[in-house]
Amino acid sequence: MGGYESMKMSDLEQKLQQLREELEELEEERTIVLGQTGLHLPGSTVKKYEAEINHIKKQIETVENLLNEKGSN
């Protein structure tokens, strides 16, 4: 996924940090947007946030697994 297999350990660590920051920012944005009272949002907005968050979480899991594999070799 994402061509991570060919990346060096240091690059994987940087990518992991970047993904974690993206996830944090997206979760903050979702909290702000969905927490606004008086603003009607379609259900697709909630689903969009969930899909993006799940995608980033899967990428994080992939990178963490690769780091563990490369670290144990």
GROMACS .gro file of C-alpha atoms in nm:
model
   73
    1MET     CA    1   0.000   0.000   0.000
    2GLY     CA    2   0.144   0.332  -0.103
    3GLY     CA    3   0.481   0.181  -0.200
    4TYR     CA    4   0.598   0.188   0.160
    5GLU     CA    5   0.782  -0.143   0.130
    6SER     CA    6   1.075   0.014  -0.054
    7MET     CA    7   1.118   0.302   0.190
    8LYS     CA    8   1.408   0.327   0.436
    9MET     CA    9   1.344   0.309   0.810
   10SER     CA   10   1.404   0.682   0.854
   11ASP     CA   11   1.161   0.762   0.572
   12LEU     CA   12   0.901   0.529   0.720
   13GLU     CA   13   0.937   0.699   1.058
   14GLN     CA   14   0.886   1.040   0.895
   15LYS     CA   15   0.585   0.911   0.703
   16LEU     CA   16   0.437   0.768   1.023
   17GLN     CA   17   0.474   1.103   1.198
   18GLN     CA   18   0.316   1.281   0.900
   19LEU     CA   19   0.021   1.040   0.897
   20ARG     CA   20  -0.033   1.079   1.271
   21GLU     CA   21  -0.037   1.458   1.232
   22GLU     CA   22  -0.284   1.433   0.942
   23LEU     CA   23  -0.508   1.209   1.151
   24GLU     CA   24  -0.498   1.447   1.446
   25GLU     CA   25  -0.580   1.748   1.225
   26LEU     CA   26  -0.865   1.565   1.053
   27GLU     CA   27  -1.013   1.453   1.385
   28GLU     CA   28  -0.992   1.811   1.517
   29GLU     CA   29  -1.157   1.944   1.201
   30ARG     CA   30  -1.434   1.686   1.226
   31THR     CA   31  -1.497   1.777   1.590
   32ILE     CA   32  -1.521   2.147   1.506
   33VAL     CA   33  -1.740   2.102   1.198
   34LEU     CA   34  -1.974   1.846   1.349
   35GLY     CA   35  -1.989   2.032   1.680
   36GLN     CA   36  -2.130   2.351   1.531
   37THR     CA   37  -2.482   2.397   1.654
   38GLY     CA   38  -2.739   2.531   1.415
   39LEU     CA   39  -2.549   2.406   1.112
   40HIS     CA   40  -2.718   2.130   0.919
   41LEU     CA   41  -2.477   1.888   0.757
   42PRO     CA   42  -2.574   1.602   0.531
   43GLY     CA   43  -2.503   1.249   0.651
   44SER     CA   44  -2.252   1.213   0.371
   45THR     CA   45  -2.027   1.464   0.550
   46VAL     CA   46  -2.001   1.239   0.854
   47LYS     CA   47  -1.936   0.937   0.630
   48LYS     CA   48  -1.667   1.131   0.441
   49TYR     CA   49  -1.482   1.211   0.763
   50GLU     CA   50  -1.510   0.851   0.881
   51ALA     CA   51  -1.380   0.718   0.548
   52GLU     CA   52  -1.083   0.956   0.551
   53ILE     CA   53  -1.001   0.877   0.913
   54ASN     CA   54  -1.021   0.502   0.851
   55HIS     CA   55  -0.799   0.535   0.543
   56ILE     CA   56  -0.531   0.721   0.739
   57LYS     CA   57  -0.553   0.469   1.025
   58LYS     CA   58  -0.496   0.184   0.779
   59GLN     CA   59  -0.193   0.365   0.637
   60ILE     CA   60  -0.058   0.416   0.990
   61GLU     CA   61  -0.106   0.046   1.064
   62THR     CA   62   0.074  -0.050   0.742
   63VAL     CA   63   0.371   0.176   0.817
   64GLU     CA   64   0.390   0.056   1.179
   65ASN     CA   65   0.390  -0.307   1.063
   66LEU     CA   66   0.667  -0.237   0.813
   67LEU     CA   67   0.872  -0.059   1.080
   68ASN     CA   68   0.829  -0.358   1.311
   69GLU     CA   69   0.930  -0.600   1.035
   70LYS     CA   70   1.234  -0.398   0.932
   71GLY     CA   71   1.330  -0.338   1.294
   72SER     CA   72   1.329  -0.709   1.374
   73ASN     CA   73   1.554  -0.799   1.078
   0.00000   0.00000   0.00000
